[in-house]
mmCIF file of C-alpha atoms in Angstrom:
data_model
loop_
_atom_site.group_PDB
_atom_site.id
_atom_site.type_symbol
_atom_site.label_atom_id
_atom_site.label_comp_id
_atom_site.label_asym_id
_atom_site.label_seq_id
_atom_site.Cartn_x
_atom_site.Cartn_y
_atom_site.Cartn_z
ATOM 1 C CA ALA A 113 -35.863 9.240 62.175
ATOM 2 C CA LEU A 114 -33.044 8.788 60.206
ATOM 3 C CA MET A 115 -32.930 5.839 59.818
ATOM 4 C CA THR A 116 -36.233 5.375 58.981
ATOM 5 C CA GLY A 117 -35.776 7.739 55.900
ATOM 6 C CA LEU A 118 -32.969 5.915 54.940
ATOM 7 C CA VAL A 119 -34.238 2.444 54.816
ATOM 8 C CA LEU A 120 -36.992 4.050 53.159
ATOM 9 C CA VAL A 121 -34.990 5.749 50.398
ATOM 10 C CA VAL A 122 -33.012 2.615 49.895
ATOM 11 C CA ARG A 123 -36.236 0.749 49.342
ATOM 12 C CA SER A 124 -37.301 3.067 46.859
ATOM 13 C CA GLU A 125 -34.493 3.029 44.837
ATOM 14 C CA ILE A 126 -33.643 -0.816 44.956
ATOM 15 C CA SER A 127 -37.265 -1.594 43.897
ATOM 16 C CA SER A 128 -37.196 0.973 41.327
ATOM 17 C CA THR A 129 -33.978 -0.342 40.002
ATOM 18 C CA LEU A 130 -34.843 -4.360 40.043
ATOM 19 C CA GLU A 131 -38.531 -3.750 38.718
ATOM 20 C CA LYS A 132 -36.712 -2.296 35.701
ATOM 21 C CA GLN A 133 -34.130 -5.228 35.117
ATOM 22 C CA LEU A 134 -36.933 -7.348 36.102
ATOM 23 C CA THR A 135 -39.311 -6.198 33.423
ATOM 24 C CA ALA A 136 -36.487 -5.892 31.075
ATOM 25 C CA ARG A 137 -35.384 -9.723 31.512
ATOM 26 C CA GLY A 138 -39.176 -10.594 31.004
ATOM 27 C CA LEU A 139 -39.483 -8.628 28.127
ATOM 28 C CA ALA A 140 -36.514 -10.235 26.423
ATOM 29 C CA MET A 141 -38.104 -13.759 27.377
ATOM 30 C CA ALA A 142 -41.870 -12.939 25.905
ATOM 31 C CA ARG A 143 -40.235 -11.891 22.723
ATOM 32 C CA ASN A 144 -38.080 -14.852 22.447
ATOM 33 C CA LEU A 145 -41.147 -17.251 22.893
ATOM 34 C CA ALA A 146 -43.014 -15.314 20.463
ATOM 35 C CA PHE A 147 -40.046 -15.822 18.095
ATOM 36 C CA SER A 148 -39.858 -19.269 18.336
ATOM 37 C CA ALA A 149 -43.942 -19.535 18.432
ATOM 38 C CA VAL A 150 -44.160 -18.231 14.652
ATOM 39 C CA GLU A 151 -43.365 -21.863 12.785
ATOM 40 C CA PRO A 152 -45.871 -23.571 15.274
ATOM 41 C CA MET A 153 -48.534 -21.108 14.912
ATOM 42 C CA SER A 154 -48.031 -20.851 11.425
ATOM 43 C CA VAL A 155 -49.196 -24.686 10.910
ATOM 44 C CA ALA A 156 -52.348 -25.893 11.182
ATOM 45 C CA SER A 157 -50.724 -29.761 12.296
ATOM 46 C CA ALA A 158 -51.943 -32.578 14.782
ATOM 47 C CA ASP A 159 -48.561 -31.500 17.005
ATOM 48 C CA ARG A 160 -49.537 -27.804 16.925
ATOM 49 C CA GLN A 161 -51.073 -27.860 20.507
ATOM 50 C CA LEU A 162 -48.199 -30.285 21.610
ATOM 51 C CA ASN A 163 -45.453 -27.742 19.940
ATOM 52 C CA LEU A 164 -46.762 -24.640 21.833
ATOM 53 C CA LEU A 165 -47.192 -26.693 24.843
ATOM 54 C CA LEU A 166 -43.209 -27.626 24.841
ATOM 55 C CA LEU A 167 -42.338 -24.152 24.146
ATOM 56 C CA VAL A 168 -44.509 -22.713 26.996
ATOM 57 C CA SER A 169 -43.204 -25.285 30.042
ATOM 58 C CA ALA A 170 -39.632 -24.788 28.614
ATOM 59 C CA TYR A 171 -40.157 -20.762 30.369
ATOM 60 C CA VAL A 172 -41.896 -21.516 33.465
ATOM 61 C CA GLN A 173 -39.961 -21.758 36.278
ATOM 62 C CA ALA A 174 -38.697 -25.342 37.142
ATOM 63 C CA GLY A 175 -36.933 -27.258 39.343
ATOM 64 C CA GLY A 176 -36.121 -26.490 43.339
ATOM 65 C CA ASP A 177 -38.559 -27.677 45.979
ATOM 66 C CA GLU A 178 -41.913 -26.476 47.570
ATOM 67 C CA GLU A 179 -39.443 -23.605 49.270
ATOM 68 C CA ALA A 180 -38.398 -22.413 46.426
ATOM 69 C CA LYS A 181 -41.873 -21.703 45.319
ATOM 70 C CA LYS A 182 -43.270 -20.584 48.990
ATOM 71 C CA ARG A 183 -40.399 -18.001 48.773
ATOM 72 C CA LEU A 184 -40.923 -16.585 45.288
ATOM 73 C CA PHE A 185 -44.612 -16.660 45.252
ATOM 74 C CA GLU A 186 -45.978 -16.908 48.328
ATOM 75 C CA ARG A 187 -43.890 -15.015 51.420
ATOM 76 C CA ASN A 188 -44.153 -11.587 49.816
ATOM 77 C CA ASP A 189 -44.435 -9.507 53.551
ATOM 78 C CA VAL A 190 -41.084 -7.527 53.236
ATOM 79 C CA LEU A 191 -40.994 -7.348 57.302
ATOM 80 C CA GLU A 192 -41.297 -10.835 57.754
ATOM 81 C CA GLN A 193 -38.253 -11.218 55.239
ATOM 82 C CA VAL A 194 -36.134 -8.932 56.945
ATOM 83 C CA VAL A 195 -36.252 -10.450 59.656
ATOM 84 C CA ALA A 196 -35.428 -13.755 57.848
ATOM 85 C CA TYR A 197 -32.513 -12.206 56.547
ATOM 86 C CA ALA A 198 -31.134 -10.340 59.481
ATOM 87 C CA GLN A 199 -31.157 -13.946 61.214
ATOM 88 C CA ARG A 200 -29.304 -15.337 58.548
ATOM 89 C CA LEU A 201 -26.925 -12.250 58.802
ATOM 90 C CA GLY A 202 -27.869 -10.885 55.398
ATOM 91 C CA GLN A 203 -27.223 -14.751 53.913
ATOM 92 C CA ASP A 204 -29.328 -15.441 50.832
ATOM 93 C CA LEU A 205 -30.327 -19.335 50.943
ATOM 94 C CA PRO A 206 -29.287 -20.594 47.539
ATOM 95 C CA LEU A 207 -31.530 -22.154 45.048
ATOM 96 C CA GLU A 208 -30.433 -25.303 43.393
ATOM 97 C CA GLY A 209 -31.955 -26.559 40.200
ATOM 98 C CA VAL A 210 -33.728 -23.493 39.705
ATOM 99 C CA GLN A 211 -34.265 -22.431 36.506
ATOM 100 C CA ASN A 212 -36.267 -19.459 34.734
ATOM 101 C CA GLU A 213 -36.286 -18.261 38.077
ATOM 102 C CA GLY A 214 -39.447 -15.996 38.739
ATOM 103 C CA VAL A 215 -41.665 -16.611 35.809
ATOM 104 C CA LEU A 216 -45.068 -17.517 37.386
ATOM 105 C CA SER A 217 -46.902 -18.408 34.038
ATOM 106 C CA VAL A 218 -46.902 -18.345 30.248
ATOM 107 C CA THR A 219 -49.840 -18.163 27.695
ATOM 108 C CA ILE A 220 -50.069 -17.659 24.401
ATOM 109 C CA VAL A 221 -53.423 -16.406 22.805
ATOM 110 C CA ASN A 222 -54.663 -16.625 19.321
ATOM 111 C CA PRO A 223 -55.899 -13.715 17.433
ATOM 112 C CA ALA A 224 -59.508 -14.737 18.669
ATOM 113 C CA GLY A 225 -58.879 -14.472 22.466
ATOM 114 C CA THR A 226 -58.358 -18.200 22.625
ATOM 115 C CA VAL A 227 -55.752 -19.594 25.009
ATOM 116 C CA ASP A 228 -53.410 -22.041 22.488
ATOM 117 C CA ALA A 229 -51.123 -22.837 25.199
ATOM 118 C CA PHE A 230 -50.425 -22.165 29.320
ATOM 119 C CA ALA A 231 -48.294 -23.190 31.690
ATOM 120 C CA ASP A 232 -47.901 -22.188 35.494
ATOM 121 C CA ALA A 233 -44.985 -22.759 37.535
ATOM 122 C CA THR A 234 -47.608 -23.637 40.535
ATOM 123 C CA VAL A 235 -49.883 -25.522 38.871
ATOM 124 C CA GLU A 236 -49.312 -29.533 37.864
ATOM 125 C CA GLN A 237 -48.779 -29.726 34.011
ATOM 126 C CA ALA A 238 -51.813 -32.279 33.866
ATOM 127 C CA GLY A 239 -54.025 -28.755 34.922
ATOM 128 C CA TRP A 240 -52.355 -26.672 32.006
ATOM 129 C CA LEU A 241 -53.969 -28.141 29.535
ATOM 130 C CA ASP A 242 -57.565 -27.038 31.404
ATOM 131 C CA LYS A 243 -57.079 -23.606 30.259
ATOM 132 C CA THR A 244 -56.354 -24.551 26.605
ATOM 133 C CA GLY A 245 -59.126 -23.548 24.168
ATOM 134 C CA GLN A 246 -60.764 -21.057 27.110
ATOM 135 C CA PRO A 247 -61.067 -17.292 26.616
ATOM 136 C CA TYR A 248 -58.265 -15.719 27.676
ATOM 137 C CA ALA A 249 -59.250 -14.036 30.962
ATOM 138 C CA PRO A 250 -56.754 -10.753 31.712
ATOM 139 C CA PRO A 251 -55.482 -10.635 35.433
ATOM 140 C CA ARG A 252 -56.697 -7.295 37.269
ATOM 141 C CA ASN A 253 -55.049 -4.171 36.161
ATOM 142 C CA THR A 254 -54.144 -5.406 33.028
ATOM 143 C CA GLY A 255 -55.718 -5.969 29.982
ATOM 144 C CA LEU A 256 -55.171 -7.137 25.939
ATOM 145 C CA LEU A 257 -51.825 -6.187 23.415
ATOM 146 C CA ALA A 258 -53.680 -3.794 21.294
ATOM 147 C CA PRO A 259 -52.993 -3.666 17.236
ATOM 148 C CA GLY A 260 -49.813 -2.040 16.366
ATOM 149 C CA GLU A 261 -48.225 -2.344 19.769
ATOM 150 C CA ASP A 262 -44.867 -4.004 19.748
ATOM 151 C CA ALA A 263 -45.094 -4.783 23.786
ATOM 152 C CA ARG A 264 -46.457 -3.218 26.809
ATOM 153 C CA ILE A 265 -46.034 -4.128 30.449
ATOM 154 C CA TRP A 266 -48.920 -4.093 33.235
ATOM 155 C CA ALA A 267 -48.434 -4.638 37.030
ATOM 156 C CA SER A 268 -51.004 -6.952 38.654
ATOM 157 C CA PRO A 269 -51.870 -7.175 42.145
ATOM 158 C CA ASP A 270 -53.133 -10.950 41.721
ATOM 159 C CA ARG A 271 -51.163 -13.812 43.227
ATOM 160 C CA ASN A 272 -49.053 -11.803 45.731
ATOM 161 C CA GLY A 273 -48.336 -9.349 42.898
ATOM 162 C CA MET A 274 -46.843 -9.761 39.505
ATOM 163 C CA PHE A 275 -45.826 -7.984 36.250
ATOM 164 C CA VAL A 276 -47.143 -9.012 33.201
ATOM 165 C CA ILE A 277 -45.608 -8.518 29.841
ATOM 166 C CA ALA A 278 -47.149 -9.089 26.448
ATOM 167 C CA ALA A 279 -45.409 -9.432 22.925
ATOM 168 C CA PRO A 280 -46.840 -10.007 19.753
ATOM 169 C CA VAL A 281 -46.031 -13.411 17.507
ATOM 170 C CA VAL A 282 -45.336 -11.996 14.432
ATOM 171 C CA PRO A 283 -44.590 -13.680 11.157
ATOM 172 C CA ARG A 284 -40.533 -13.677 9.971
ATOM 173 C CA GLY A 285 -39.898 -11.268 7.341
ATOM 174 C CA GLY A 286 -43.436 -9.728 7.790
ATOM 175 C CA GLY A 287 -41.738 -7.269 9.751
ATOM 176 C CA SER A 288 -42.165 -6.008 13.390
ATOM 177 C CA ALA A 289 -44.717 -4.069 15.322
ATOM 178 C CA THR A 290 -43.829 -0.893 16.207
ATOM 179 C CA PRO A 291 -44.522 0.826 19.770
ATOM 180 C CA ALA A 292 -47.385 2.697 19.670
ATOM 181 C CA PRO A 293 -45.810 6.568 20.330
ATOM 182 C CA ALA A 294 -47.891 8.607 22.697
ATOM 183 C CA THR A 295 -49.081 11.717 21.044
ATOM 184 C CA GLU A 296 -50.008 15.016 23.301
ATOM 185 C CA GLY A 297 -53.389 14.070 25.565
ATOM 186 C CA GLY A 298 -51.528 10.721 25.973
ATOM 187 C CA VAL A 299 -53.571 8.802 22.929
ATOM 188 C CA PRO A 300 -51.373 6.598 20.929
ATOM 189 C CA SER A 301 -50.495 6.088 17.530
ATOM 190 C CA GLY A 302 -53.016 3.779 15.865
ATOM 191 C CA SER A 303 -55.643 4.355 18.311
ATOM 192 C CA PRO A 304 -58.859 4.765 17.254
ATOM 193 C CA GLU A 305 -58.619 8.779 17.339
ATOM 194 C CA GLU A 306 -55.968 8.679 15.145
ATOM 195 C CA VAL A 307 -57.398 6.194 12.521
ATOM 196 C CA SER A 308 -60.562 8.296 12.722
ATOM 197 C CA GLY A 309 -58.285 11.518 11.735
ATOM 198 C CA ALA A 310 -56.447 9.526 8.889
ATOM 199 C CA ARG A 311 -60.260 8.926 7.350
ATOM 200 C CA GLU A 312 -60.917 12.207 7.705
ATOM 201 C CA ARG A 313 -57.925 13.591 5.969
ATOM 202 C CA GLY A 314 -58.347 11.064 2.954
ATOM 203 C CA GLY A 315 -55.515 8.701 4.478
ATOM 204 C CA PRO A 316 -55.526 4.587 4.870
ATOM 205 C CA PRO A 317 -55.551 3.742 8.388
ATOM 206 C CA PRO A 318 -52.601 3.026 10.298
ATOM 207 C CA LYS A 319 -51.587 -0.817 9.365
ATOM 208 C CA GLY A 320 -49.215 -3.039 10.856
ATOM 209 C CA PRO A 321 -47.961 -6.641 10.341
ATOM 210 C CA GLU A 322 -49.744 -9.821 10.442
ATOM 211 C CA VAL A 323 -50.503 -10.796 14.196
ATOM 212 C CA LEU A 324 -50.822 -14.559 14.872
ATOM 213 C CA GLY A 325 -51.184 -13.938 18.424
ATOM 214 C CA THR A 326 -49.748 -12.463 21.488
ATOM 215 C CA VAL A 327 -47.599 -13.863 24.588
ATOM 216 C CA TYR A 328 -48.376 -13.087 27.912
ATOM 217 C CA LEU A 329 -45.426 -13.934 30.364
ATOM 218 C CA ALA A 330 -46.231 -13.324 34.115
ATOM 219 C CA MET A 331 -42.718 -12.860 36.544
ATOM 220 C CA SER A 332 -43.574 -12.751 40.503
ATOM 221 C CA GLN A 333 -42.333 -9.262 41.925
ATOM 222 C CA GLY A 334 -41.534 -11.974 45.049
ATOM 223 C CA LEU A 335 -37.952 -11.173 43.506
ATOM 224 C CA VAL A 336 -37.840 -7.941 43.672
ATOM 225 C CA VAL A 337 -39.312 -7.964 47.588
ATOM 226 C CA ARG A 338 -36.783 -10.472 48.205
ATOM 227 C CA ALA A 339 -34.070 -8.462 47.292
ATOM 228 C CA VAL A 340 -35.294 -5.412 48.629
ATOM 229 C CA ALA A 341 -35.366 -7.149 51.967
ATOM 230 C CA ARG A 342 -31.994 -8.221 51.793
ATOM 231 C CA ALA A 343 -30.669 -4.664 51.331
ATOM 232 C CA ILE A 344 -32.928 -3.327 54.252
ATOM 233 C CA ALA A 345 -31.336 -6.293 56.522
ATOM 234 C CA ILE A 346 -27.909 -6.225 55.257
ATOM 235 C CA LEU A 347 -28.257 -1.593 56.118
ATOM 236 C CA LEU A 348 -30.047 -2.407 59.455
ATOM 237 C CA LEU A 349 -27.156 -4.906 60.251
ATOM 238 C CA VAL A 350 -24.385 -2.344 59.514
ATOM 239 C CA ALA A 351 -25.977 0.026 61.467
ATOM 240 C CA VAL A 352 -26.139 -1.959 64.473
ATOM 241 C CA ALA A 353 -22.452 -2.826 63.670
ATOM 242 C CA VAL A 354 -21.398 0.422 64.181
ATOM 243 C CA LEU A 355 -23.567 1.594 66.833
ATOM 244 C CA VAL A 356 -21.888 -1.062 68.822
ATOM 245 C CA VAL A 357 -18.589 -0.400 67.634
ATOM 246 C CA GLY A 358 -18.747 3.207 68.380
ATOM 247 C CA SER A 359 -20.561 2.088 71.573
ATOM 248 C CA LEU A 360 -17.172 0.345 72.403
ATOM 249 C CA LEU A 361 -14.775 3.069 71.374
ATOM 250 C CA ALA A 362 -16.394 5.518 73.009
ATOM 251 C CA ILE A 363 -16.201 3.218 76.555
ATOM 252 C CA LEU A 364 -12.583 2.830 75.507
ATOM 253 C CA ILE A 365 -11.668 6.642 75.212
ATOM 254 C CA ALA A 366 -13.595 7.366 78.688
ATOM 255 C CA ALA A 367 -11.854 4.720 79.800
ATOM 256 C CA PHE A 368 -8.361 6.625 78.720
ATOM 257 C CA LEU A 369 -9.439 9.915 79.334
ATOM 258 C CA THR A 370 -10.458 9.123 82.869
ATOM 259 C CA GLY A 371 -7.518 7.004 83.848
ATOM 260 C CA PRO A 372 -5.304 9.732 84.825
ATOM 261 C CA ILE A 373 -8.017 11.608 86.936
ATOM 262 C CA ARG A 374 -8.766 8.357 88.788
ATOM 263 C CA ARG A 375 -4.682 7.450 89.696
ATOM 264 C CA LEU A 376 -4.692 11.261 90.745
ATOM 265 C CA GLN A 377 -7.280 10.469 93.172
ATOM 266 C CA THR A 378 -6.128 7.222 94.540
ATOM 267 C CA ALA A 379 -2.443 9.602 94.931
ATOM 268 C CA VAL A 380 -4.514 11.918 97.224
ATOM 269 C CA GLN A 381 -6.282 9.861 99.163
ATOM 270 C CA ALA A 382 -3.138 7.868 99.735
#
């Protein structure tokens, strides 16, 4: 019972920490991509689609073999991975040549809600163009970035679990969208309720900067599951090692303490 409770605590703490680190990394990548996408999205040219496609392709996971993809995007069962790590004595398999580890897909959506560029680590590049020009369909439990929001992060159960991170594409020099602080009751600043209240007071409705589009970056939760499984496996290995060493010490101590008694019994019998 004690070991079970310890495993649950370790799993909860490590999951929470890694999720924060993963989403922070994803948010930084989404904002960097949004900054880079300003110029090609501001200019209507024949190379616009190609330039955006080259941008998004540089952000999804690339390199490695099929095993690398399976480890990150398919094998998300904790127990299975704990057993695998225990068999390898807690050692992690190297992911040689993998770039942007864990980034599942990247989508750039214009203000009309249409996909301007798309890339996916598990889809052949020839299939990326199939999404271009189609309405953006948010994954389950996610949505669209609201006007005035600086960023937003959702957790979706789709594709074995992923985080979807949104960041606006804002022209340079036009300011940046400010986060929408929640008011009492959970109503965010700039929401329809606040706009209505501003109109009743005679003031102008909140206005954010011009937005050219939105970046939606999906990161696989497989990274978190893998790290949690490895930590649990190491904890179990340490517990087994302590148990074995403790048992050996108990046997040695028992032999040391009972040695004089056995010698006395031998002397008496003689």
